[in-house]
Amino acid sequence: MKHVIAIAIIGLMFFSACDSEIKETSVKTAPKKSENEIVVTTTDDAAHITFPSENGISDTTFSAQREDNTSPEEKAKNLIMRKARTAFNKGLESYQTGEYTEAIKSFQTVLEFDPENAKAYFNLGKIYAMEGQNDLAISYYQDAVEYNPSDSASLLGIGMAYFNKGDFGQSVEYYNRALKVAPNYALAYYNRGTVTGQMKNYEAALSDLNKSIELSPNDHQSFMNRGLVYYYTNRLEDACKDWNKAASLGNPEAEKAVRIYCTPKEK
């Protein structure tokens, strides 16, 4: 029986952008019907409110000016960031439709405008990991962590890429780092428990899979792999309980294990 490793799909963070429009200045004046009427005059930059005096002859005017103190440098920066957000959203759309080549181009465009965008690095890492290019995935994930040290998803991604490369030691190291910044990260416990189980460190594996189930009680893979730990430590009854639970949650490998190891054989 071989261990079952689940591939995690990390959910993406969405940017939302609200771009202001550039309009020509216009003047809109409410028609004046009588000398005692309040008159409001507005432009794109200011609002003027005129109140008549008690005798209807003189008036007092209050003006509210909208100041734009944005420097040319700030305006240029804002324009660049809008372009980065547009490219990011396009990358997300391409990723969701399976157009990974286009998604890669869009996220690389993001980095041309915003070279410290941790989420763009993360998404590039994820795409390359899906394509089996583990070294490239690790490189982009590491860039994401450089600009966002608390990015547990990228740390987890690095651990998974090292696991795929067969480097279990490095894999565990990055799962440790992910859990350091996100102590309740169920998937990190599951992955670390799975790796340490393959390294035959069953005590550590059992501890992590217990924690994974505590945090995510409907994760069939955690029950499946904890059953494997029980099986390899000669606790078949406990293994069958976990496999039955995993099977009830829809795990086909668990169903197979129950048929082979947990069903009484006819004499």
Short mmCIF file of C-alpha atoms in Angstrom, two decimals:
data_model
loop_
_atom_site.label_atom_id
_atom_site.label_comp_id
_atom_site.label_asym_id
_atom_site.label_seq_id
_atom_site.Cartn_x
_atom_site.Cartn_y
_atom_site.Cartn_z
CA MET A 1 0.00 0.00 0.00
CA LYS A 2 1.41 3.33 -0.88
CA HIS A 3 0.93 6.58 0.91
CA VAL A 4 -1.49 9.03 -0.49
CA ILE A 5 -0.43 12.60 -0.86
CA ALA A 6 -3.02 15.27 -1.46
CA ILE A 7 -2.18 18.18 -3.67
CA ALA A 8 -3.28 21.37 -2.02
CA ILE A 9 -5.05 24.01 -4.02
CA ILE A 10 -4.34 27.35 -2.43
CA GLY A 11 -6.92 29.73 -2.79
CA LEU A 12 -5.94 33.17 -4.55
CA MET A 13 -6.22 36.58 -3.05
CA PHE A 14 -8.18 39.07 -5.23
CA PHE A 15 -7.31 42.64 -5.77
CA SER A 16 -10.02 45.09 -6.36
CA ALA A 17 -9.32 48.38 -8.02
CA CYS A 18 -11.44 51.48 -8.15
CA ASP A 19 -10.02 53.85 -10.72
CA SER A 20 -11.09 57.46 -10.70
CA GLU A 21 -12.17 58.99 -13.97
CA ILE A 22 -10.71 62.19 -15.40
CA LYS A 23 -13.50 64.60 -16.30
CA GLU A 24 -13.62 68.04 -17.79
CA THR A 25 -14.57 70.68 -15.27
CA SER A 26 -18.18 71.74 -15.68
CA VAL A 27 -20.38 74.22 -13.86
CA LYS A 28 -23.89 73.35 -12.78
CA THR A 29 -26.03 76.12 -11.25
CA ALA A 30 -29.47 75.67 -9.80
CA PRO A 31 -31.86 78.25 -11.27
CA LYS A 32 -32.69 81.11 -8.90
CA LYS A 33 -36.45 81.51 -8.41
CA SER A 34 -36.51 84.31 -5.86
CA GLU A 35 -34.28 86.62 -3.91
CA ASN A 36 -34.78 84.57 -0.74
CA GLU A 37 -33.79 81.24 -2.27
CA ILE A 38 -30.52 79.44 -1.42
CA VAL A 39 -28.38 79.13 -4.52
CA VAL A 40 -25.91 76.23 -4.91
CA THR A 41 -23.21 76.38 -7.56
CA THR A 42 -20.94 73.36 -8.03
CA THR A 43 -17.90 72.49 -10.09
CA ASP A 44 -15.75 69.38 -10.05
CA ASP A 45 -13.35 71.18 -7.73
CA ALA A 46 -15.60 73.19 -5.40
CA ALA A 47 -19.09 73.77 -4.04
CA HIS A 48 -20.41 77.35 -3.52
CA ILE A 49 -23.48 77.88 -1.32
CA THR A 50 -25.13 81.35 -1.26
CA PHE A 51 -27.53 82.29 1.57
CA PRO A 52 -29.71 85.45 1.26
CA SER A 53 -29.65 87.99 4.11
CA GLU A 54 -32.73 88.76 6.16
CA ASN A 55 -33.61 91.90 4.10
CA GLY A 56 -33.15 90.06 0.84
CA ILE A 57 -30.49 92.46 -0.45
CA SER A 58 -27.03 91.25 0.64
CA ASP A 59 -25.90 87.64 0.89
CA THR A 60 -23.13 85.53 2.39
CA THR A 61 -21.27 82.88 0.37
CA PHE A 62 -19.55 79.77 1.76
CA SER A 63 -17.16 77.84 -0.46
CA ALA A 64 -15.87 74.29 0.02
CA GLN A 65 -12.80 73.73 -2.16
CA ARG A 66 -11.66 70.20 -2.97
CA GLU A 67 -7.91 70.34 -2.91
CA ASP A 68 -5.77 68.03 -5.00
CA ASN A 69 -2.32 68.10 -3.51
CA THR A 70 -1.12 65.04 -5.44
CA SER A 71 2.36 65.62 -6.80
CA PRO A 72 3.27 64.61 -10.37
CA GLU A 73 5.43 61.82 -8.93
CA GLU A 74 2.51 60.47 -6.90
CA LYS A 75 0.20 60.65 -9.90
CA ALA A 76 2.71 58.68 -11.97
CA LYS A 77 3.02 56.10 -9.22
CA ASN A 78 -0.76 55.77 -8.95
CA LEU A 79 -0.97 55.20 -12.70
CA ILE A 80 1.67 52.46 -12.52
CA MET A 81 -0.16 50.74 -9.66
CA ARG A 82 -3.43 50.84 -11.60
CA LYS A 83 -1.70 49.14 -14.52
CA ALA A 84 -0.29 46.52 -12.12
CA ARG A 85 -3.75 45.83 -10.68
CA THR A 86 -5.21 45.51 -14.19
CA ALA A 87 -2.53 42.98 -15.16
CA PHE A 88 -3.05 41.10 -11.88
CA ASN A 89 -6.79 40.76 -12.46
CA LYS A 90 -6.15 39.59 -16.01
CA GLY A 91 -3.75 36.99 -14.64
CA LEU A 92 -6.39 35.71 -12.25
CA GLU A 93 -8.93 35.44 -15.05
CA SER A 94 -6.50 33.51 -17.25
CA TYR A 95 -5.60 31.19 -14.39
CA GLN A 96 -9.24 30.43 -13.64
CA THR A 97 -9.90 29.52 -17.28
CA GLY A 98 -6.82 27.29 -17.46
CA GLU A 99 -4.85 29.63 -19.74
CA TYR A 100 -1.65 29.28 -17.75
CA THR A 101 0.70 30.71 -20.37
CA GLU A 102 -1.35 33.90 -20.51
CA ALA A 103 -1.59 33.95 -16.71
CA ILE A 104 2.20 33.76 -16.44
CA LYS A 105 2.59 36.66 -18.88
CA SER A 106 0.13 38.77 -16.91
CA PHE A 107 1.75 38.13 -13.54
CA GLN A 108 5.17 38.87 -15.01
CA THR A 109 3.73 42.15 -16.31
CA VAL A 110 2.57 42.90 -12.76
CA LEU A 111 6.16 42.51 -11.58
CA GLU A 112 7.40 44.91 -14.27
CA PHE A 113 5.18 47.61 -12.76
CA ASP A 114 5.32 46.44 -9.14
CA PRO A 115 8.47 44.35 -8.53
CA GLU A 116 7.63 43.81 -4.85
CA ASN A 117 4.18 42.31 -5.41
CA ALA A 118 4.31 39.18 -3.23
CA LYS A 119 0.99 37.82 -4.53
CA ALA A 120 2.21 37.89 -8.14
CA TYR A 121 5.30 35.89 -7.12
CA PHE A 122 3.08 33.44 -5.23
CA ASN A 123 0.77 32.89 -8.19
CA LEU A 124 3.70 32.33 -10.53
CA GLY A 125 5.10 29.82 -8.06
CA LYS A 126 1.79 28.00 -7.92
CA ILE A 127 1.45 27.79 -11.70
CA TYR A 128 4.98 26.47 -12.18
CA ALA A 129 4.41 23.93 -9.39
CA MET A 130 1.27 22.72 -11.18
CA GLU A 131 3.32 22.31 -14.35
CA GLY A 132 5.93 20.24 -12.50
CA GLN A 133 8.67 22.89 -12.74
CA ASN A 134 9.63 22.64 -9.09
CA ASP A 135 12.83 24.68 -9.23
CA LEU A 136 11.06 27.64 -10.83
CA ALA A 137 8.20 27.26 -8.37
CA ILE A 138 10.60 27.37 -5.43
CA SER A 139 12.31 30.46 -6.83
CA TYR A 140 9.06 32.42 -7.17
CA TYR A 141 7.73 31.23 -3.82
CA GLN A 142 10.96 32.37 -2.17
CA ASP A 143 10.59 35.80 -3.76
CA ALA A 144 7.06 35.96 -2.35
CA VAL A 145 8.36 35.17 1.13
CA GLU A 146 11.11 37.78 0.76
CA TYR A 147 8.51 40.51 0.31
CA ASN A 148 6.00 38.96 2.73
CA PRO A 149 7.76 36.88 5.43
CA SER A 150 4.42 35.82 6.94
CA ASP A 151 3.22 34.25 3.67
CA SER A 152 2.47 30.78 5.01
CA ALA A 153 0.97 29.64 1.69
CA SER A 154 4.25 30.28 -0.14
CA LEU A 155 6.21 28.55 2.60
CA LEU A 156 3.88 25.57 2.26
CA GLY A 157 4.33 25.68 -1.52
CA ILE A 158 8.12 25.52 -1.15
CA GLY A 159 7.73 22.52 1.16
CA MET A 160 5.53 20.76 -1.40
CA ALA A 161 7.97 21.49 -4.23
CA TYR A 162 10.85 20.02 -2.22
CA PHE A 163 8.69 16.99 -1.44
CA ASN A 164 8.08 16.52 -5.17
CA LYS A 165 11.84 16.70 -5.70
CA GLY A 166 12.30 13.95 -3.09
CA ASP A 167 14.05 16.25 -0.59
CA PHE A 168 12.04 15.39 2.51
CA GLY A 169 14.37 17.20 4.91
CA GLN A 170 13.92 20.56 3.16
CA SER A 171 10.23 19.86 2.83
CA VAL A 172 9.82 19.44 6.60
CA GLU A 173 11.90 22.58 7.23
CA TYR A 174 9.51 24.73 5.21
CA TYR A 175 6.44 23.14 6.76
CA ASN A 176 7.97 24.06 10.12
CA ARG A 177 8.36 27.64 8.96
CA ALA A 178 4.78 27.74 7.67
CA LEU A 179 3.49 26.58 11.06
CA LYS A 180 5.65 29.11 12.86
CA VAL A 181 3.81 31.98 11.14
CA ALA A 182 0.43 30.18 10.98
CA PRO A 183 0.11 27.84 14.00
CA ASN A 184 -3.40 26.66 13.04
CA TYR A 185 -2.62 25.80 9.42
CA ALA A 186 -4.29 22.40 9.08
CA LEU A 187 -2.82 21.66 5.66
CA ALA A 188 0.72 22.26 6.92
CA TYR A 189 0.16 19.74 9.73
CA TYR A 190 -1.24 17.25 7.23
CA ASN A 191 1.67 17.68 4.81
CA ARG A 192 4.31 17.53 7.52
CA GLY A 193 2.65 14.46 9.04
CA THR A 194 2.57 12.76 5.65
CA VAL A 195 6.26 13.48 4.99
CA THR A 196 7.42 12.34 8.44
CA GLY A 197 5.30 9.22 7.97
CA GLN A 198 7.17 8.46 4.75
CA MET A 199 10.38 9.03 6.70
CA LYS A 200 9.07 6.36 9.13
CA ASN A 201 8.95 8.82 12.01
CA TYR A 202 5.52 7.52 12.95
CA GLU A 203 5.25 9.22 16.33
CA ALA A 204 5.75 12.67 14.80
CA ALA A 205 3.45 11.78 11.91
CA LEU A 206 0.69 10.69 14.27
CA SER A 207 0.97 13.92 16.28
CA ASP A 208 0.67 16.09 13.16
CA LEU A 209 -2.20 14.12 11.65
CA ASN A 210 -4.06 14.28 14.97
CA LYS A 211 -3.69 18.05 14.87
CA SER A 212 -4.76 18.19 11.24
CA ILE A 213 -7.95 16.27 12.06
CA GLU A 214 -8.61 18.49 15.07
CA LEU A 215 -8.41 21.60 12.87
CA SER A 216 -10.12 20.09 9.83
CA PRO A 217 -12.37 17.23 11.04
CA ASN A 218 -13.83 16.46 7.59
CA ASP A 219 -10.53 16.04 5.76
CA HIS A 220 -10.67 12.48 4.43
CA GLN A 221 -6.98 12.48 3.50
CA SER A 222 -5.93 13.06 7.10
CA PHE A 223 -7.98 10.06 8.23
CA MET A 224 -6.59 8.00 5.35
CA ASN A 225 -2.98 8.76 6.20
CA ARG A 226 -3.45 8.45 9.95
CA GLY A 227 -4.88 5.02 9.19
CA LEU A 228 -1.65 4.24 7.36
CA VAL A 229 0.37 5.28 10.40
CA TYR A 230 -1.75 2.98 12.57
CA TYR A 231 -1.34 0.18 10.05
CA TYR A 232 2.45 0.48 9.98
CA THR A 233 2.58 0.53 13.79
CA ASN A 234 0.48 -2.65 14.01
CA ARG A 235 -2.72 -0.97 15.19
CA LEU A 236 -5.04 -2.45 12.60
CA GLU A 237 -8.24 -1.83 14.55
CA ASP A 238 -7.47 1.89 14.77
CA ALA A 239 -6.42 1.91 11.13
CA CYS A 240 -9.75 0.39 10.09
CA LYS A 241 -11.67 2.99 12.09
CA ASP A 242 -9.86 5.78 10.29
CA TRP A 243 -10.21 4.16 6.88
CA ASN A 244 -13.93 3.64 7.42
CA LYS A 245 -14.21 7.31 8.37
CA ALA A 246 -12.22 8.37 5.30
CA ALA A 247 -14.38 6.11 3.12
CA SER A 248 -17.54 7.70 4.53
CA LEU A 249 -16.09 11.08 3.49
CA GLY A 250 -15.61 9.86 -0.06
CA ASN A 251 -11.99 8.63 -0.17
CA PRO A 252 -11.71 5.81 -2.76
CA GLU A 253 -8.33 4.61 -1.47
CA ALA A 254 -9.85 4.20 1.98
CA GLU A 255 -12.70 2.14 0.51
CA LYS A 256 -10.13 -0.14 -1.07
CA ALA A 257 -8.18 -0.42 2.20
CA VAL A 258 -11.36 -1.35 4.09
CA ARG A 259 -12.15 -4.11 1.59
CA ILE A 260 -8.64 -5.56 1.74
CA TYR A 261 -7.71 -5.19 5.41
CA CYS A 262 -10.88 -4.59 7.38
CA THR A 263 -13.44 -7.01 5.92
CA PRO A 264 -13.58 -10.45 7.60
CA LYS A 265 -12.56 -13.14 5.18
CA GLU A 266 -14.88 -16.04 4.55
CA LYS A 267 -13.64 -19.35 5.84
#
